[in-house]
């Protein structure tokens, strides 16, 4: 996998990296089985489903930036309405605040629905990324709000470069759950 300081990636490199890390993440969640909605996998206490919600939020930003046909998430629209009703600025929250809204929104949604939404979003993101030439993939600052970096780094920062630490946390939780179960511990 390329490091953030590498100079270039082809469009195919980006698509391959997304596919590889997506599969790793999906396999890690599958390894948790029924525990994916209950077992904490991060220091913050997020479950695999919460991690997917977090990843949906950030991948949606990338998909939107790439021009993928995505609609604003319902939790952001609800927040805008809430702010308007309270007489506050209806500017959309950014960063940690909007991420927290995503995780809270998906908290009571069934894991399969969250996975389905993640997959649909990623399919749209990949379809849009696939239309970019290698030159576009390496162009600096192609998306105005993405900062001064090549497009592949913008895409990777919230997908294939970001996902491995989450997949690793889920893999550790799955391994710990396997150990507990094999030792006769709780399997909640």
PDB file of N, CA and C in Angstrom, residues 50-121:
ATOM      1  N   UNK A  50     -20.589   0.893  14.559  1.00  0.00           N
ATOM      2  CA  UNK A  50     -20.249   2.305  14.738  1.00  0.00           C
ATOM      3  C   UNK A  50     -19.084   2.698  13.836  1.00  0.00           C
ATOM      4  N   UNK A  51     -18.120   1.788  13.699  1.00  0.00           N
ATOM      5  CA  UNK A  51     -16.988   2.045  12.815  1.00  0.00           C
ATOM      6  C   UNK A  51     -17.493   2.213  11.386  1.00  0.00           C
ATOM      7  N   UNK A  52     -18.400   1.353  10.956  1.00  0.00           N
ATOM      8  CA  UNK A  52     -18.958   1.483   9.605  1.00  0.00           C
ATOM      9  C   UNK A  52     -19.671   2.825   9.438  1.00  0.00           C
ATOM     10  N   UNK A  53     -20.407   3.251  10.452  1.00  0.00           N
ATOM     11  CA  UNK A  53     -21.088   4.552  10.383  1.00  0.00           C
ATOM     12  C   UNK A  53     -20.071   5.671  10.200  1.00  0.00           C
ATOM     13  N   UNK A  54     -19.004   5.615  10.963  1.00  0.00           N
ATOM     14  CA  UNK A  54     -17.909   6.582  10.849  1.00  0.00           C
ATOM     15  C   UNK A  54     -17.327   6.567   9.436  1.00  0.00           C
ATOM     16  N   UNK A  55     -17.112   5.383   8.901  1.00  0.00           N
ATOM     17  CA  UNK A  55     -16.534   5.263   7.565  1.00  0.00           C
ATOM     18  C   UNK A  55     -17.516   5.721   6.487  1.00  0.00           C
ATOM     19  N   UNK A  56     -18.792   5.470   6.693  1.00  0.00           N
ATOM     20  CA  UNK A  56     -19.809   5.967   5.765  1.00  0.00           C
ATOM     21  C   UNK A  56     -19.735   7.484   5.696  1.00  0.00           C
ATOM     22  N   UNK A  57     -19.658   8.102   6.850  1.00  0.00           N
ATOM     23  CA  UNK A  57     -19.633   9.563   6.886  1.00  0.00           C
ATOM     24  C   UNK A  57     -18.471  10.119   6.063  1.00  0.00           C
ATOM     25  N   UNK A  58     -17.280   9.624   6.317  1.00  0.00           N
ATOM     26  CA  UNK A  58     -16.108  10.181   5.638  1.00  0.00           C
ATOM     27  C   UNK A  58     -16.051   9.777   4.174  1.00  0.00           C
ATOM     28  N   UNK A  59     -16.450   8.560   3.848  1.00  0.00           N
ATOM     29  CA  UNK A  59     -16.468   8.150   2.439  1.00  0.00           C
ATOM     30  C   UNK A  59     -17.505   8.949   1.657  1.00  0.00           C
ATOM     31  N   UNK A  60     -18.588   9.347   2.315  1.00  0.00           N
ATOM     32  CA  UNK A  60     -19.597  10.176   1.650  1.00  0.00           C
ATOM     33  C   UNK A  60     -18.998  11.517   1.236  1.00  0.00           C
ATOM     34  N   UNK A  61     -18.113  12.051   2.059  1.00  0.00           N
ATOM     35  CA  UNK A  61     -17.458  13.315   1.708  1.00  0.00           C
ATOM     36  C   UNK A  61     -16.629  13.139   0.435  1.00  0.00           C
ATOM     37  N   UNK A  62     -15.916  12.033   0.363  1.00  0.00           N
ATOM     38  CA  UNK A  62     -15.094  11.746  -0.816  1.00  0.00           C
ATOM     39  C   UNK A  62     -15.995  11.535  -2.031  1.00  0.00           C
ATOM     40  N   UNK A  63     -17.037  10.731  -1.877  1.00  0.00           N
ATOM     41  CA  UNK A  63     -17.946  10.461  -2.993  1.00  0.00           C
ATOM     42  C   UNK A  63     -18.551  11.758  -3.515  1.00  0.00           C
ATOM     43  N   UNK A  64     -18.978  12.609  -2.609  1.00  0.00           N
ATOM     44  CA  UNK A  64     -19.543  13.903  -3.001  1.00  0.00           C
ATOM     45  C   UNK A  64     -18.506  14.719  -3.770  1.00  0.00           C
ATOM     46  N   UNK A  65     -17.282  14.762  -3.237  1.00  0.00           N
ATOM     47  CA  UNK A  65     -16.212  15.502  -3.894  1.00  0.00           C
ATOM     48  C   UNK A  65     -15.905  14.986  -5.291  1.00  0.00           C
ATOM     49  N   UNK A  66     -16.081  13.691  -5.487  1.00  0.00           N
ATOM     50  CA  UNK A  66     -15.832  13.086  -6.799  1.00  0.00           C
ATOM     51  C   UNK A  66     -17.009  13.246  -7.758  1.00  0.00           C
ATOM     52  N   UNK A  67     -18.107  13.800  -7.240  1.00  0.00           N
ATOM     53  CA  UNK A  67     -19.286  13.974  -8.076  1.00  0.00           C
ATOM     54  C   UNK A  67     -20.165  12.751  -8.184  1.00  0.00           C
ATOM     55  N   UNK A  68     -19.996  11.812  -7.260  1.00  0.00           N
ATOM     56  CA  UNK A  68     -20.836  10.609  -7.259  1.00  0.00           C
ATOM     57  C   UNK A  68     -22.285  11.015  -6.957  1.00  0.00           C
ATOM     58  N   UNK A  69     -23.242  10.278  -7.497  1.00  0.00           N
ATOM     59  CA  UNK A  69     -24.646  10.608  -7.263  1.00  0.00           C
ATOM     60  C   UNK A  69     -25.100  10.176  -5.866  1.00  0.00           C
ATOM     61  N   UNK A  70     -24.651  10.908  -4.860  1.00  0.00           N
ATOM     62  CA  UNK A  70     -25.038  10.613  -3.488  1.00  0.00           C
ATOM     63  C   UNK A  70     -25.922  11.740  -2.972  1.00  0.00           C
ATOM     64  N   UNK A  71     -26.835  11.381  -2.117  1.00  0.00           N
ATOM     65  CA  UNK A  71     -27.721  12.380  -1.510  1.00  0.00           C
ATOM     66  C   UNK A  71     -27.178  12.736  -0.129  1.00  0.00           C
ATOM     67  N   UNK A  72     -27.482  13.943   0.348  1.00  0.00           N
ATOM     68  CA  UNK A  72     -27.022  14.289   1.701  1.00  0.00           C
ATOM     69  C   UNK A  72     -27.598  13.292   2.712  1.00  0.00           C
ATOM     70  N   UNK A  73     -26.790  12.887   3.668  1.00  0.00           N
ATOM     71  CA  UNK A  73     -27.276  11.921   4.655  1.00  0.00           C
ATOM     72  C   UNK A  73     -28.428  12.495   5.479  1.00  0.00           C
ATOM     73  N   UNK A  74     -29.350  11.629   5.827  1.00  0.00           N
ATOM     74  CA  UNK A  74     -30.538  12.042   6.569  1.00  0.00           C
ATOM     75  C   UNK A  74     -30.156  12.709   7.895  1.00  0.00           C
ATOM     76  N   UNK A  75     -29.114  12.232   8.551  1.00  0.00           N
ATOM     77  CA  UNK A  75     -28.740  12.827   9.832  1.00  0.00           C
ATOM     78  C   UNK A  75     -28.250  14.264   9.671  1.00  0.00           C
ATOM     79  N   UNK A  76     -27.652  14.592   8.530  1.00  0.00           N
ATOM     80  CA  UNK A  76     -27.219  15.973   8.286  1.00  0.00           C
ATOM     81  C   UNK A  76     -28.424  16.856   7.970  1.00  0.00           C
ATOM     82  N   UNK A  77     -29.369  16.333   7.208  1.00  0.00           N
ATOM     83  CA  UNK A  77     -30.576  17.100   6.909  1.00  0.00           C
ATOM     84  C   UNK A  77     -31.379  17.356   8.179  1.00  0.00           C
ATOM     85  N   UNK A  78     -31.474  16.340   9.039  1.00  0.00           N
ATOM     86  CA  UNK A  78     -32.183  16.502  10.311  1.00  0.00           C
ATOM     87  C   UNK A  78     -31.497  17.541  11.188  1.00  0.00           C
ATOM     88  N   UNK A  79     -30.168  17.548  11.196  1.00  0.00           N
ATOM     89  CA  UNK A  79     -29.425  18.530  11.986  1.00  0.00           C
ATOM     90  C   UNK A  79     -29.660  19.936  11.440  1.00  0.00           C
ATOM     91  N   UNK A  80     -29.695  20.072  10.135  1.00  0.00           N
ATOM     92  CA  UNK A  80     -29.975  21.387   9.543  1.00  0.00           C
ATOM     93  C   UNK A  80     -31.359  21.869   9.963  1.00  0.00           C
ATOM     94  N   UNK A  81     -32.363  20.983   9.894  1.00  0.00           N
ATOM     95  CA  UNK A  81     -33.722  21.361  10.317  1.00  0.00           C
ATOM     96  C   UNK A  81     -33.751  21.718  11.795  1.00  0.00           C
ATOM     97  N   UNK A  82     -33.052  20.964  12.621  1.00  0.00           N
ATOM     98  CA  UNK A  82     -33.012  21.239  14.055  1.00  0.00           C
ATOM     99  C   UNK A  82     -32.411  22.620  14.316  1.00  0.00           C
ATOM    100  N   UNK A  83     -31.332  22.930  13.620  1.00  0.00           N
ATOM    101  CA  UNK A  83     -30.676  24.231  13.791  1.00  0.00           C
ATOM    102  C   UNK A  83     -31.582  25.371  13.340  1.00  0.00           C
ATOM    103  N   UNK A  84     -32.255  25.166  12.220  1.00  0.00           N
ATOM    104  CA  UNK A  84     -33.173  26.203  11.734  1.00  0.00           C
ATOM    105  C   UNK A  84     -34.301  26.423  12.728  1.00  0.00           C
ATOM    106  N   UNK A  85     -34.883  25.352  13.259  1.00  0.00           N
ATOM    107  CA  UNK A  85     -35.983  25.458  14.210  1.00  0.00           C
ATOM    108  C   UNK A  85     -35.548  26.162  15.497  1.00  0.00           C
ATOM    109  N   UNK A  86     -34.281  26.009  15.859  1.00  0.00           N
ATOM    110  CA  UNK A  86     -33.761  26.644  17.067  1.00  0.00           C
ATOM    111  C   UNK A  86     -33.272  28.066  16.799  1.00  0.00           C
ATOM    112  N   UNK A  87     -33.406  28.523  15.547  1.00  0.00           N
ATOM    113  CA  UNK A  87     -32.960  29.865  15.205  1.00  0.00           C
ATOM    114  C   UNK A  87     -31.449  29.999  15.095  1.00  0.00           C
ATOM    115  N   UNK A  88     -30.784  28.884  14.920  1.00  0.00           N
ATOM    116  CA  UNK A  88     -29.326  28.896  14.784  1.00  0.00           C
ATOM    117  C   UNK A  88     -28.939  28.930  13.314  1.00  0.00           C
ATOM    118  N   UNK A  89     -27.683  29.166  13.061  1.00  0.00           N
ATOM    119  CA  UNK A  89     -27.176  29.070  11.701  1.00  0.00           C
ATOM    120  C   UNK A  89     -27.428  27.662  11.194  1.00  0.00           C
ATOM    121  N   UNK A  90     -27.876  27.561   9.950  1.00  0.00           N
ATOM    122  CA  UNK A  90     -28.122  26.221   9.416  1.00  0.00           C
ATOM    123  C   UNK A  90     -26.912  25.683   8.664  1.00  0.00           C
ATOM    124  N   UNK A  91     -25.750  26.284   8.896  1.00  0.00           N
ATOM    125  CA  UNK A  91     -24.526  25.756   8.290  1.00  0.00           C
ATOM    126  C   UNK A  91     -24.323  24.326   8.786  1.00  0.00           C
ATOM    127  N   UNK A  92     -23.927  23.486   7.881  1.00  0.00           N
ATOM    128  CA  UNK A  92     -23.757  22.081   8.225  1.00  0.00           C
ATOM    129  C   UNK A  92     -22.552  21.909   9.141  1.00  0.00           C
ATOM    130  N   UNK A  93     -22.702  21.049  10.145  1.00  0.00           N
ATOM    131  CA  UNK A  93     -21.558  20.786  11.021  1.00  0.00           C
ATOM    132  C   UNK A  93     -20.457  20.071  10.244  1.00  0.00           C
ATOM    133  N   UNK A  94     -19.250  20.253  10.676  1.00  0.00           N
ATOM    134  CA  UNK A  94     -18.131  19.604  10.005  1.00  0.00           C
ATOM    135  C   UNK A  94     -17.340  18.798  11.023  1.00  0.00           C
ATOM    136  N   UNK A  95     -16.414  18.004  10.523  1.00  0.00           N
ATOM    137  CA  UNK A  95     -15.469  17.289  11.368  1.00  0.00           C
ATOM    138  C   UNK A  95     -16.099  16.370  12.387  1.00  0.00           C
ATOM    139  N   UNK A  96     -15.612  16.485  13.621  1.00  0.00           N
ATOM    140  CA  UNK A  96     -16.027  15.580  14.685  1.00  0.00           C
ATOM    141  C   UNK A  96     -17.527  15.643  14.964  1.00  0.00           C
ATOM    142  N   UNK A  97     -18.108  16.822  14.869  1.00  0.00           N
ATOM    143  CA  UNK A  97     -19.537  16.957  15.158  1.00  0.00           C
ATOM    144  C   UNK A  97     -20.386  16.161  14.156  1.00  0.00           C
ATOM    145  N   UNK A  98     -20.084  16.287  12.881  1.00  0.00           N
ATOM    146  CA  UNK A  98     -20.874  15.549  11.891  1.00  0.00           C
ATOM    147  C   UNK A  98     -20.588  14.054  11.958  1.00  0.00           C
ATOM    148  N   UNK A  99     -19.365  13.697  12.302  1.00  0.00           N
ATOM    149  CA  UNK A  99     -19.034  12.282  12.480  1.00  0.00           C
ATOM    150  C   UNK A  99     -19.841  11.691  13.636  1.00  0.00           C
ATOM    151  N   UNK A 100     -19.942  12.431  14.726  1.00  0.00           N
ATOM    152  CA  UNK A 100     -20.729  11.971  15.879  1.00  0.00           C
ATOM    153  C   UNK A 100     -22.198  11.809  15.499  1.00  0.00           C
ATOM    154  N   UNK A 101     -22.704  12.708  14.655  1.00  0.00           N
ATOM    155  CA  UNK A 101     -24.086  12.581  14.192  1.00  0.00           C
ATOM    156  C   UNK A 101     -24.280  11.291  13.398  1.00  0.00           C
ATOM    157  N   UNK A 102     -23.298  10.951  12.571  1.00  0.00           N
ATOM    158  CA  UNK A 102     -23.381   9.723  11.774  1.00  0.00           C
ATOM    159  C   UNK A 102     -23.413   8.499  12.672  1.00  0.00           C
ATOM    160  N   UNK A 103     -22.500   8.444  13.630  1.00  0.00           N
ATOM    161  CA  UNK A 103     -22.443   7.286  14.525  1.00  0.00           C
ATOM    162  C   UNK A 103     -23.738   7.166  15.319  1.00  0.00           C
ATOM    163  N   UNK A 104     -24.258   8.300  15.822  1.00  0.00           N
ATOM    164  CA  UNK A 104     -25.517   8.275  16.580  1.00  0.00           C
ATOM    165  C   UNK A 104     -26.687   7.839  15.690  1.00  0.00           C
ATOM    166  N   UNK A 105     -26.706   8.307  14.457  1.00  0.00           N
ATOM    167  CA  UNK A 105     -27.795   7.956  13.538  1.00  0.00           C
ATOM    168  C   UNK A 105     -27.882   6.449  13.305  1.00  0.00           C
ATOM    169  N   UNK A 106     -26.747   5.813  13.132  1.00  0.00           N
ATOM    170  CA  UNK A 106     -26.732   4.391  12.808  1.00  0.00           C
ATOM    171  C   UNK A 106     -26.779   3.480  14.038  1.00  0.00           C
ATOM    172  N   UNK A 107     -26.751   4.055  15.221  1.00  0.00           N
ATOM    173  CA  UNK A 107     -26.703   3.257  16.449  1.00  0.00           C
ATOM    174  C   UNK A 107     -27.831   2.236  16.528  1.00  0.00           C
ATOM    175  N   UNK A 108     -29.047   2.625  16.137  1.00  0.00           N
ATOM    176  CA  UNK A 108     -30.194   1.721  16.246  1.00  0.00           C
ATOM    177  C   UNK A 108     -30.589   1.066  14.916  1.00  0.00           C
ATOM    178  N   UNK A 109     -29.721   1.199  13.919  1.00  0.00           N
ATOM    179  CA  UNK A 109     -29.978   0.590  12.614  1.00  0.00           C
ATOM    180  C   UNK A 109     -29.338  -0.801  12.608  1.00  0.00           C
ATOM    181  N   UNK A 110     -30.029  -1.759  12.035  1.00  0.00           N
ATOM    182  CA  UNK A 110     -29.501  -3.119  11.964  1.00  0.00           C
ATOM    183  C   UNK A 110     -28.187  -3.138  11.184  1.00  0.00           C
ATOM    184  N   UNK A 111     -27.262  -3.980  11.619  1.00  0.00           N
ATOM    185  CA  UNK A 111     -25.947  -4.071  11.000  1.00  0.00           C
ATOM    186  C   UNK A 111     -26.046  -4.315   9.498  1.00  0.00           C
ATOM    187  N   UNK A 112     -26.915  -5.194   9.072  1.00  0.00           N
ATOM    188  CA  UNK A 112     -27.020  -5.489   7.638  1.00  0.00           C
ATOM    189  C   UNK A 112     -27.416  -4.248   6.835  1.00  0.00           C
ATOM    190  N   UNK A 113     -28.255  -3.405   7.404  1.00  0.00           N
ATOM    191  CA  UNK A 113     -28.640  -2.164   6.715  1.00  0.00           C
ATOM    192  C   UNK A 113     -27.446  -1.212   6.640  1.00  0.00           C
ATOM    193  N   UNK A 114     -26.676  -1.120   7.711  1.00  0.00           N
ATOM    194  CA  UNK A 114     -25.489  -0.256   7.721  1.00  0.00           C
ATOM    195  C   UNK A 114     -24.490  -0.767   6.677  1.00  0.00           C
ATOM    196  N   UNK A 115     -24.284  -2.074   6.648  1.00  0.00           N
ATOM    197  CA  UNK A 115     -23.378  -2.662   5.647  1.00  0.00           C
ATOM    198  C   UNK A 115     -23.873  -2.402   4.234  1.00  0.00           C
ATOM    199  N   UNK A 116     -25.161  -2.507   4.029  1.00  0.00           N
ATOM    200  CA  UNK A 116     -25.747  -2.257   2.721  1.00  0.00           C
ATOM    201  C   UNK A 116     -25.519  -0.809   2.286  1.00  0.00           C
ATOM    202  N   UNK A 117     -25.715   0.129   3.201  1.00  0.00           N
ATOM    203  CA  UNK A 117     -25.496   1.536   2.880  1.00  0.00           C
ATOM    204  C   UNK A 117     -24.013   1.809   2.625  1.00  0.00           C
ATOM    205  N   UNK A 118     -23.140   1.179   3.408  1.00  0.00           N
ATOM    206  CA  UNK A 118     -21.695   1.317   3.186  1.00  0.00           C
ATOM    207  C   UNK A 118     -21.333   0.814   1.793  1.00  0.00           C
ATOM    208  N   UNK A 119     -21.840  -0.367   1.438  1.00  0.00           N
ATOM    209  CA  UNK A 119     -21.536  -0.956   0.135  1.00  0.00           C
ATOM    210  C   UNK A 119     -22.059  -0.084  -1.011  1.00  0.00           C
ATOM    211  N   UNK A 120     -23.276   0.429  -0.892  1.00  0.00           N
ATOM    212  CA  UNK A 120     -23.847   1.264  -1.953  1.00  0.00           C
ATOM    213  C   UNK A 120     -23.035   2.546  -2.117  1.00  0.00           C
ATOM    214  N   UNK A 121     -22.645   3.143  -1.012  1.00  0.00           N
ATOM    215  CA  UNK A 121     -21.843   4.360  -1.061  1.00  0.00           C
ATOM    216  C   UNK A 121     -20.490   4.087  -1.700  1.00  0.00           C
TER     217      UNK A 121
END
